[in-house]
PDB file of N, CA and C in Angstrom:
ATOM      1  N   MET A   1    -202.435  39.547-146.435  1.00 82.00           N
ATOM      2  CA  MET A   1    -202.634  38.144-146.162  1.00 82.00           C
ATOM      3  C   MET A   1    -202.893  37.948-144.666  1.00 82.00           C
ATOM      4  N   LYS A   2    -203.915  37.206-144.346  1.00 93.00           N
ATOM      5  CA  LYS A   2    -204.272  36.979-142.958  1.00 93.00           C
ATOM      6  C   LYS A   2    -203.413  35.878-142.346  1.00 93.00           C
ATOM      7  N   GLN A   3    -203.100  36.078-141.072  1.00 95.00           N
ATOM      8  CA  GLN A   3    -202.401  35.074-140.284  1.00 95.00           C
ATOM      9  C   GLN A   3    -203.265  34.769-139.068  1.00 95.00           C
ATOM     10  N   TYR A   4    -203.199  33.559-138.614  1.00 96.00           N
ATOM     11  CA  TYR A   4    -204.020  33.123-137.488  1.00 96.00           C
ATOM     12  C   TYR A   4    -203.134  32.600-136.368  1.00 96.00           C
ATOM     13  N   PHE A   5    -203.496  32.964-135.131  1.00 95.00           N
ATOM     14  CA  PHE A   5    -202.742  32.550-133.959  1.00 95.00           C
ATOM     15  C   PHE A   5    -203.707  32.025-132.899  1.00 95.00           C
ATOM     16  N   ILE A   6    -203.385  30.894-132.306  1.00 94.00           N
ATOM     17  CA  ILE A   6    -204.133  30.431-131.149  1.00 94.00           C
ATOM     18  C   ILE A   6    -203.664  31.293-129.988  1.00 94.00           C
ATOM     19  N   ALA A   7    -204.624  31.891-129.289  1.00 95.00           N
ATOM     20  CA  ALA A   7    -204.269  32.840-128.238  1.00 95.00           C
ATOM     21  C   ALA A   7    -205.292  32.795-127.117  1.00 95.00           C
ATOM     22  N   SER A   8    -204.843  33.163-125.926  1.00 94.00           N
ATOM     23  CA  SER A   8    -205.733  33.303-124.783  1.00 94.00           C
ATOM     24  C   SER A   8    -205.533  34.685-124.197  1.00 94.00           C
ATOM     25  N   LEU A   9    -206.638  35.369-123.961  1.00 93.00           N
ATOM     26  CA  LEU A   9    -206.605  36.676-123.321  1.00 93.00           C
ATOM     27  C   LEU A   9    -206.485  36.459-121.818  1.00 93.00           C
ATOM     28  N   CYS A  10    -205.525  37.119-121.193  1.00 90.00           N
ATOM     29  CA  CYS A  10    -205.329  37.006-119.747  1.00 90.00           C
ATOM     30  C   CYS A  10    -206.056  38.173-119.082  1.00 90.00           C
ATOM     31  N   MET A  11    -207.248  37.886-118.572  1.00 81.00           N
ATOM     32  CA  MET A  11    -208.047  38.924-117.946  1.00 81.00           C
ATOM     33  C   MET A  11    -209.033  38.239-117.012  1.00 81.00           C
ATOM     34  N   VAL A  12    -208.823  38.379-115.721  1.00 73.00           N
ATOM     35  CA  VAL A  12    -209.625  37.680-114.715  1.00 73.00           C
ATOM     36  C   VAL A  12    -209.675  36.196-115.086  1.00 73.00           C
ATOM     37  N   GLY A  13    -208.507  35.628-115.263  1.00 76.00           N
ATOM     38  CA  GLY A  13    -208.379  34.249-115.705  1.00 76.00           C
ATOM     39  C   GLY A  13    -207.909  34.204-117.142  1.00 76.00           C
ATOM     40  N   ILE A  14    -207.966  33.023-117.721  1.00 83.00           N
ATOM     41  CA  ILE A  14    -207.509  32.804-119.093  1.00 83.00           C
ATOM     42  C   ILE A  14    -208.727  32.574-119.975  1.00 83.00           C
ATOM     43  N   LEU A  15    -208.851  33.373-121.021  1.00 80.00           N
ATOM     44  CA  LEU A  15    -209.989  33.301-121.928  1.00 80.00           C
ATOM     45  C   LEU A  15    -209.504  32.819-123.289  1.00 80.00           C
ATOM     46  N   GLY A  16    -209.797  31.583-123.625  1.00 87.00           N
ATOM     47  CA  GLY A  16    -209.331  30.996-124.877  1.00 87.00           C
ATOM     48  C   GLY A  16    -209.963  31.617-126.099  1.00 87.00           C
ATOM     49  N   GLY A  17    -209.209  31.607-127.195  1.00 93.00           N
ATOM     50  CA  GLY A  17    -209.705  32.157-128.449  1.00 93.00           C
ATOM     51  C   GLY A  17    -208.607  32.158-129.484  1.00 93.00           C
ATOM     52  N   GLY A  18    -208.624  33.152-130.331  1.00 94.00           N
ATOM     53  CA  GLY A  18    -207.625  33.260-131.378  1.00 94.00           C
ATOM     54  C   GLY A  18    -207.469  34.685-131.843  1.00 94.00           C
ATOM     55  N   ILE A  19    -206.348  34.950-132.494  1.00 96.00           N
ATOM     56  CA  ILE A  19    -206.077  36.265-133.068  1.00 96.00           C
ATOM     57  C   ILE A  19    -205.953  36.114-134.571  1.00 96.00           C
ATOM     58  N   VAL A  20    -206.648  36.982-135.282  1.00 96.00           N
ATOM     59  CA  VAL A  20    -206.527  37.084-136.730  1.00 96.00           C
ATOM     60  C   VAL A  20    -205.750  38.368-137.002  1.00 96.00           C
ATOM     61  N   ALA A  21    -204.654  38.255-137.729  1.00 97.00           N
ATOM     62  CA  ALA A  21    -203.841  39.414-138.097  1.00 97.00           C
ATOM     63  C   ALA A  21    -204.012  39.663-139.587  1.00 97.00           C
ATOM     64  N   ASP A  22    -204.337  40.911-139.925  1.00 96.00           N
ATOM     65  CA  ASP A  22    -204.417  41.279-141.342  1.00 96.00           C
ATOM     66  C   ASP A  22    -203.527  42.502-141.565  1.00 96.00           C
ATOM     67  N   ASP A  23    -203.690  43.183-142.683  1.00 94.00           N
ATOM     68  CA  ASP A  23    -202.825  44.315-143.010  1.00 94.00           C
ATOM     69  C   ASP A  23    -203.044  45.521-142.097  1.00 94.00           C
ATOM     70  N   GLU A  24    -204.227  45.623-141.480  1.00 95.00           N
ATOM     71  CA  GLU A  24    -204.579  46.794-140.665  1.00 95.00           C
ATOM     72  C   GLU A  24    -204.349  46.606-139.175  1.00 95.00           C
ATOM     73  N   GLY A  25    -204.485  45.358-138.690  1.00 96.00           N
ATOM     74  CA  GLY A  25    -204.361  45.162-137.256  1.00 96.00           C
ATOM     75  C   GLY A  25    -204.627  43.740-136.824  1.00 96.00           C
ATOM     76  N   LEU A  26    -204.815  43.605-135.515  1.00 97.00           N
ATOM     77  CA  LEU A  26    -205.079  42.320-134.881  1.00 97.00           C
ATOM     78  C   LEU A  26    -206.513  42.312-134.375  1.00 97.00           C
ATOM     79  N   THR A  27    -207.181  41.171-134.486  1.00 96.00           N
ATOM     80  CA  THR A  27    -208.506  41.009-133.914  1.00 96.00           C
ATOM     81  C   THR A  27    -208.514  39.729-133.102  1.00 96.00           C
ATOM     82  N   TYR A  28    -208.749  39.888-131.790  1.00 96.00           N
ATOM     83  CA  TYR A  28    -208.877  38.730-130.909  1.00 96.00           C
ATOM     84  C   TYR A  28    -210.345  38.327-130.900  1.00 96.00           C
ATOM     85  N   LYS A  29    -210.610  37.049-131.060  1.00 93.00           N
ATOM     86  CA  LYS A  29    -211.985  36.541-131.077  1.00 93.00           C
ATOM     87  C   LYS A  29    -212.110  35.369-130.120  1.00 93.00           C
ATOM     88  N   THR A  30    -213.219  35.333-129.411  1.00 91.00           N
ATOM     89  CA  THR A  30    -213.546  34.199-128.565  1.00 91.00           C
ATOM     90  C   THR A  30    -215.023  33.888-128.729  1.00 91.00           C
ATOM     91  N   GLY A  31    -215.380  32.643-128.532  1.00 82.00           N
ATOM     92  CA  GLY A  31    -216.776  32.226-128.636  1.00 82.00           C
ATOM     93  C   GLY A  31    -217.517  32.283-127.309  1.00 82.00           C
ATOM     94  N   LYS A  32    -216.825  32.702-126.250  1.00 83.00           N
ATOM     95  CA  LYS A  32    -217.449  32.761-124.923  1.00 83.00           C
ATOM     96  C   LYS A  32    -218.492  33.873-124.891  1.00 83.00           C
ATOM     97  N   VAL A  33    -219.729  33.509-124.616  1.00 79.00           N
ATOM     98  CA  VAL A  33    -220.802  34.512-124.588  1.00 79.00           C
ATOM     99  C   VAL A  33    -220.954  35.155-123.215  1.00 79.00           C
ATOM    100  N   THR A  34    -220.234  34.644-122.221  1.00 81.00           N
ATOM    101  CA  THR A  34    -220.362  35.184-120.868  1.00 81.00           C
ATOM    102  C   THR A  34    -219.456  36.381-120.612  1.00 81.00           C
ATOM    103  N   VAL A  35    -218.686  36.812-121.608  1.00 82.00           N
ATOM    104  CA  VAL A  35    -217.812  37.972-121.454  1.00 82.00           C
ATOM    105  C   VAL A  35    -218.376  39.154-122.239  1.00 82.00           C
ATOM    106  N   SER A  36    -217.895  40.322-121.901  1.00 84.00           N
ATOM    107  CA  SER A  36    -218.326  41.552-122.568  1.00 84.00           C
ATOM    108  C   SER A  36    -218.110  41.451-124.081  1.00 84.00           C
ATOM    109  N   PRO A  37    -219.042  41.992-124.865  1.00 83.00           N
ATOM    110  CA  PRO A  37    -218.878  41.981-126.326  1.00 83.00           C
ATOM    111  C   PRO A  37    -217.561  42.622-126.779  1.00 83.00           C
ATOM    112  N   LYS A  38    -217.038  43.568-126.003  1.00 86.00           N
ATOM    113  CA  LYS A  38    -215.763  44.213-126.336  1.00 86.00           C
ATOM    114  C   LYS A  38    -214.654  43.179-126.466  1.00 86.00           C
ATOM    115  N   TYR A  39    -214.653  42.171-125.594  1.00 86.00           N
ATOM    116  CA  TYR A  39    -213.586  41.171-125.594  1.00 86.00           C
ATOM    117  C   TYR A  39    -213.883  39.970-126.485  1.00 86.00           C
ATOM    118  N   ARG A  40    -215.107  39.852-126.957  1.00 88.00           N
ATOM    119  CA  ARG A  40    -215.433  38.765-127.884  1.00 88.00           C
ATOM    120  C   ARG A  40    -214.908  39.031-129.278  1.00 88.00           C
ATOM    121  N   ASN A  41    -214.710  40.304-129.590  1.00 91.00           N
ATOM    122  CA  ASN A  41    -214.236  40.701-130.923  1.00 91.00           C
ATOM    123  C   ASN A  41    -213.377  41.961-130.753  1.00 91.00           C
ATOM    124  N   LEU A  42    -212.230  41.796-130.122  1.00 93.00           N
ATOM    125  CA  LEU A  42    -211.371  42.909-129.726  1.00 93.00           C
ATOM    126  C   LEU A  42    -210.448  43.295-130.875  1.00 93.00           C
ATOM    127  N   GLU A  43    -210.640  44.507-131.392  1.00 95.00           N
ATOM    128  CA  GLU A  43    -209.825  44.993-132.504  1.00 95.00           C
ATOM    129  C   GLU A  43    -208.697  45.876-131.992  1.00 95.00           C
ATOM    130  N   MET A  44    -207.493  45.635-132.507  1.00 96.00           N
ATOM    131  CA  MET A  44    -206.319  46.431-132.147  1.00 96.00           C
ATOM    132  C   MET A  44    -205.608  46.806-133.437  1.00 96.00           C
ATOM    133  N   LYS A  45    -205.787  48.021-133.885  1.00 97.00           N
ATOM    134  CA  LYS A  45    -205.129  48.489-135.112  1.00 97.00           C
ATOM    135  C   LYS A  45    -203.643  48.711-134.826  1.00 97.00           C
ATOM    136  N   TYR A  46    -202.806  48.351-135.778  1.00 96.00           N
ATOM    137  CA  TYR A  46    -201.360  48.524-135.593  1.00 96.00           C
ATOM    138  C   TYR A  46    -201.021  49.976-135.271  1.00 96.00           C
ATOM    139  N   ARG A  47    -201.688  50.922-135.926  1.00 95.00           N
ATOM    140  CA  ARG A  47    -201.379  52.339-135.725  1.00 95.00           C
ATOM    141  C   ARG A  47    -201.724  52.810-134.315  1.00 95.00           C
ATOM    142  N   ASP A  48    -202.588  52.054-133.599  1.00 96.00           N
ATOM    143  CA  ASP A  48    -202.995  52.420-132.240  1.00 96.00           C
ATOM    144  C   ASP A  48    -202.204  51.695-131.160  1.00 96.00           C
ATOM    145  N   ILE A  49    -201.283  50.808-131.559  1.00 97.00           N
ATOM    146  CA  ILE A  49    -200.460  50.089-130.585  1.00 97.00           C
ATOM    147  C   ILE A  49    -199.249  50.953-130.255  1.00 97.00           C
ATOM    148  N   ARG A  50    -199.154  51.358-128.991  1.00 96.00           N
ATOM    149  CA  ARG A  50    -198.047  52.202-128.535  1.00 96.00           C
ATOM    150  C   ARG A  50    -196.776  51.388-128.362  1.00 96.00           C
ATOM    151  N   SER A  51    -196.913  50.201-127.744  1.00 95.00           N
ATOM    152  CA  SER A  51    -195.747  49.349-127.522  1.00 95.00           C
ATOM    153  C   SER A  51    -196.215  47.929-127.233  1.00 95.00           C
ATOM    154  N   PHE A  52    -195.257  47.018-127.221  1.00 96.00           N
ATOM    155  CA  PHE A  52    -195.555  45.635-126.873  1.00 96.00           C
ATOM    156  C   PHE A  52    -194.324  45.025-126.228  1.00 96.00           C
ATOM    157  N   SER A  53    -194.546  43.977-125.460  1.00 93.00           N
ATOM    158  CA  SER A  53    -193.426  43.265-124.844  1.00 93.00           C
ATOM    159  C   SER A  53    -193.804  41.806-124.693  1.00 93.00           C
ATOM    160  N   GLU A  54    -192.788  40.987-124.484  1.00 93.00           N
ATOM    161  CA  GLU A  54    -192.998  39.546-124.306  1.00 93.00           C
ATOM    162  C   GLU A  54    -192.208  39.091-123.095  1.00 93.00           C
ATOM    163  N   LYS A  55    -192.796  38.212-122.295  1.00 91.00           N
ATOM    164  CA  LYS A  55    -192.063  37.580-121.202  1.00 91.00           C
ATOM    165  C   LYS A  55    -192.660  36.204-120.938  1.00 91.00           C
ATOM    166  N   LEU A  56    -191.872  35.363-120.305  1.00 85.00           N
ATOM    167  CA  LEU A  56    -192.340  34.026-119.951  1.00 85.00           C
ATOM    168  C   LEU A  56    -192.956  34.067-118.552  1.00 85.00           C
ATOM    169  N   VAL A  57    -194.158  33.516-118.432  1.00 80.00           N
ATOM    170  CA  VAL A  57    -194.834  33.385-117.149  1.00 80.00           C
ATOM    171  C   VAL A  57    -195.208  31.914-117.003  1.00 80.00           C
ATOM    172  N   PHE A  58    -194.584  31.252-116.052  1.00 84.00           N
ATOM    173  CA  PHE A  58    -194.795  29.807-115.873  1.00 84.00           C
ATOM    174  C   PHE A  58    -194.600  29.049-117.188  1.00 84.00           C
ATOM    175  N   TYR A  59    -193.559  29.407-117.926  1.00 85.00           N
ATOM    176  CA  TYR A  59    -193.179  28.777-119.198  1.00 85.00           C
ATOM    177  C   TYR A  59    -194.105  29.125-120.367  1.00 85.00           C
ATOM    178  N   PHE A  60    -195.064  30.020-120.160  1.00 86.00           N
ATOM    179  CA  PHE A  60    -195.953  30.443-121.244  1.00 86.00           C
ATOM    180  C   PHE A  60    -195.502  31.806-121.758  1.00 86.00           C
ATOM    181  N   PRO A  61    -195.433  31.983-123.083  1.00 90.00           N
ATOM    182  CA  PRO A  61    -195.072  33.285-123.643  1.00 90.00           C
ATOM    183  C   PRO A  61    -196.266  34.242-123.548  1.00 90.00           C
ATOM    184  N   VAL A  62    -196.106  35.291-122.753  1.00 94.00           N
ATOM    185  CA  VAL A  62    -197.175  36.270-122.559  1.00 94.00           C
ATOM    186  C   VAL A  62    -196.763  37.580-123.219  1.00 94.00           C
ATOM    187  N   PHE A  63    -197.601  38.052-124.121  1.00 95.00           N
ATOM    188  CA  PHE A  63    -197.384  39.325-124.805  1.00 95.00           C
ATOM    189  C   PHE A  63    -198.285  40.379-124.184  1.00 95.00           C
ATOM    190  N   SER A  64    -197.710  41.515-123.835  1.00 96.00           N
ATOM    191  CA  SER A  64    -198.475  42.674-123.375  1.00 96.00           C
ATOM    192  C   SER A  64    -198.531  43.652-124.533  1.00 96.00           C
ATOM    193  N   ILE A  65    -199.740  44.055-124.898  1.00 97.00           N
ATOM    194  CA  ILE A  65    -199.923  45.020-125.980  1.00 97.00           C
ATOM    195  C   ILE A  65    -200.523  46.272-125.365  1.00 97.00           C
ATOM    196  N   ASN A  66    -199.753  47.367-125.417  1.00 97.00           N
ATOM    197  CA  ASN A  66    -200.157  48.643-124.836  1.00 97.00           C
ATOM    198  C   ASN A  66    -200.706  49.538-125.932  1.00 97.00           C
ATOM    199  N   MET A  67    -201.935  49.984-125.741  1.00 96.00           N
ATOM    200  CA  MET A  67    -202.616  50.791-126.743  1.00 96.00           C
ATOM    201  C   MET A  67    -202.462  52.286-126.441  1.00 96.00           C
ATOM    202  N   ASP A  68    -202.637  53.121-127.451  1.00 96.00           N
ATOM    203  CA  ASP A  68    -202.558  54.570-127.288  1.00 96.00           C
ATOM    204  C   ASP A  68    -203.604  55.101-126.307  1.00 96.00           C
ATOM    205  N   ASP A  69    -204.741  54.412-126.181  1.00 96.00           N
ATOM    206  CA  ASP A  69    -205.809  54.884-125.283  1.00 96.00           C
ATOM    207  C   ASP A  69    -205.571  54.494-123.823  1.00 96.00           C
ATOM    208  N   GLY A  70    -204.414  53.885-123.528  1.00 95.00           N
ATOM    209  CA  GLY A  70    -204.084  53.525-122.162  1.00 95.00           C
ATOM    210  C   GLY A  70    -204.422  52.091-121.783  1.00 95.00           C
ATOM    211  N   GLU A  71    -205.173  51.391-122.606  1.00 95.00           N
ATOM    212  CA  GLU A  71    -205.519  49.993-122.341  1.00 95.00           C
ATOM    213  C   GLU A  71    -204.289  49.111-122.573  1.00 95.00           C
ATOM    214  N   THR A  72    -204.190  48.056-121.790  1.00 96.00           N
ATOM    215  CA  THR A  72    -203.153  47.043-121.981  1.00 96.00           C
ATOM    216  C   THR A  72    -203.831  45.684-122.014  1.00 96.00           C
ATOM    217  N   TYR A  73    -203.520  44.904-123.026  1.00 96.00           N
ATOM    218  CA  TYR A  73    -204.080  43.562-123.177  1.00 96.00           C
ATOM    219  C   TYR A  73    -202.936  42.566-123.118  1.00 96.00           C
ATOM    220  N   LYS A  74    -203.144  41.496-122.360  1.00 96.00           N
ATOM    221  CA  LYS A  74    -202.122  40.460-122.235  1.00 96.00           C
ATOM    222  C   LYS A  74    -202.659  39.168-122.845  1.00 96.00           C
ATOM    223  N   PHE A  75    -201.821  38.542-123.667  1.00 96.00           N
ATOM    224  CA  PHE A  75    -202.205  37.329-124.366  1.00 96.00           C
ATOM    225  C   PHE A  75    -201.133  36.259-124.202  1.00 96.00           C
ATOM    226  N   ILE A  76    -201.571  35.032-124.013  1.00 94.00           N
ATOM    227  CA  ILE A  76    -200.688  33.883-124.177  1.00 94.00           C
ATOM    228  C   ILE A  76    -200.797  33.500-125.646  1.00 94.00           C
ATOM    229  N   ILE A  77    -199.660  33.460-126.325  1.00 94.00           N
ATOM    230  CA  ILE A  77    -199.630  33.169-127.762  1.00 94.00           C
ATOM    231  C   ILE A  77    -198.913  31.842-127.964  1.00 94.00           C
ATOM    232  N   PHE A  78    -199.509  30.973-128.756  1.00 90.00           N
ATOM    233  CA  PHE A  78    -198.955  29.640-128.943  1.00 90.00           C
ATOM    234  C   PHE A  78    -198.050  29.497-130.156  1.00 90.00           C
ATOM    235  N   SER A  79    -197.766  30.598-130.846  1.00 88.00           N
ATOM    236  CA  SER A  79    -196.731  30.662-131.894  1.00 88.00           C
ATOM    237  C   SER A  79    -195.942  31.940-131.642  1.00 88.00           C
ATOM    238  N   PRO A  80    -195.222  32.008-130.522  1.00 91.00           N
ATOM    239  CA  PRO A  80    -194.634  33.286-130.109  1.00 91.00           C
ATOM    240  C   PRO A  80    -193.594  33.864-131.073  1.00 91.00           C
ATOM    241  N   LYS A  81    -192.774  33.046-131.686  1.00 93.00           N
ATOM    242  CA  LYS A  81    -191.758  33.582-132.599  1.00 93.00           C
ATOM    243  C   LYS A  81    -192.402  34.226-133.819  1.00 93.00           C
ATOM    244  N   ARG A  82    -193.393  33.548-134.368  1.00 94.00           N
ATOM    245  CA  ARG A  82    -194.093  34.083-135.547  1.00 94.00           C
ATOM    246  C   ARG A  82    -194.857  35.362-135.185  1.00 94.00           C
ATOM    247  N   PHE A  83    -195.479  35.373-133.995  1.00 95.00           N
ATOM    248  CA  PHE A  83    -196.228  36.549-133.544  1.00 95.00           C
ATOM    249  C   PHE A  83    -195.278  37.728-133.313  1.00 95.00           C
ATOM    250  N   LEU A  84    -194.142  37.486-132.698  1.00 93.00           N
ATOM    251  CA  LEU A  84    -193.163  38.543-132.458  1.00 93.00           C
ATOM    252  C   LEU A  84    -192.646  39.115-133.776  1.00 93.00           C
ATOM    253  N   THR A  85    -192.405  38.255-134.746  1.00 93.00           N
ATOM    254  CA  THR A  85    -191.970  38.718-136.066  1.00 93.00           C
ATOM    255  C   THR A  85    -193.016  39.632-136.685  1.00 93.00           C
ATOM    256  N   LEU A  86    -194.276  39.232-136.589  1.00 94.00           N
ATOM    257  CA  LEU A  86    -195.370  40.051-137.131  1.00 94.00           C
ATOM    258  C   LEU A  86    -195.407  41.417-136.448  1.00 94.00           C
ATOM    259  N   LEU A  87    -195.375  41.436-135.118  1.00 95.00           N
ATOM    260  CA  LEU A  87    -195.430  42.715-134.400  1.00 95.00           C
ATOM    261  C   LEU A  87    -194.246  43.602-134.750  1.00 95.00           C
ATOM    262  N   ASN A  88    -193.071  43.027-134.844  1.00 94.00           N
ATOM    263  CA  ASN A  88    -191.895  43.822-135.203  1.00 94.00           C
ATOM    264  C   ASN A  88    -192.002  44.419-136.592  1.00 94.00           C
ATOM    265  N   GLU A  89    -192.668  43.731-137.512  1.00 93.00           N
ATOM    266  CA  GLU A  89    -192.860  44.246-138.867  1.00 93.00           C
ATOM    267  C   GLU A  89    -193.939  45.323-138.945  1.00 93.00           C
ATOM    268  N   LYS A  90    -195.013  45.161-138.167  1.00 93.00           N
ATOM    269  CA  LYS A  90    -196.202  45.994-138.334  1.00 93.00           C
ATOM    270  C   LYS A  90    -196.303  47.175-137.372  1.00 93.00           C
ATOM    271  N   VAL A  91    -195.749  47.042-136.172  1.00 92.00           N
ATOM    272  CA  VAL A  91    -195.906  48.081-135.175  1.00 92.00           C
ATOM    273  C   VAL A  91    -194.676  48.979-135.185  1.00 92.00           C
ATOM    274  N   HIS A  92    -194.898  50.255-135.328  1.00 75.00           N
ATOM    275  CA  HIS A  92    -193.798  51.226-135.361  1.00 75.00           C
ATOM    276  C   HIS A  92    -193.704  51.849-133.980  1.00 75.00           C
ATOM    277  N   HIS A  93    -192.700  51.422-133.238  1.00 55.00           N
ATOM    278  CA  HIS A  93    -192.544  51.951-131.881  1.00 55.00           C
ATOM    279  C   HIS A  93    -191.184  52.573-131.670  1.00 55.00           C
TER     280      HIS A  93
END
């Protein structure tokens, strides 16, 4: 079952969009055409997520997702409790 989250990618500023979570992983999507295609449809499979963390930055819940390939993606998530529950269920760390 798919879940949807309003999210912003924190990378050289804040890039608005959303995350779709399914049984295999997370996909961040944005409609901004001025960014690299990699970030317009960023796929993160649960099996490739090494770790994740959450902290408050200026009262915004920011999640850092660390991938096995060394990449780290930071997102502001607007349903942080639900997102944290999902990550705790799906990511084996």
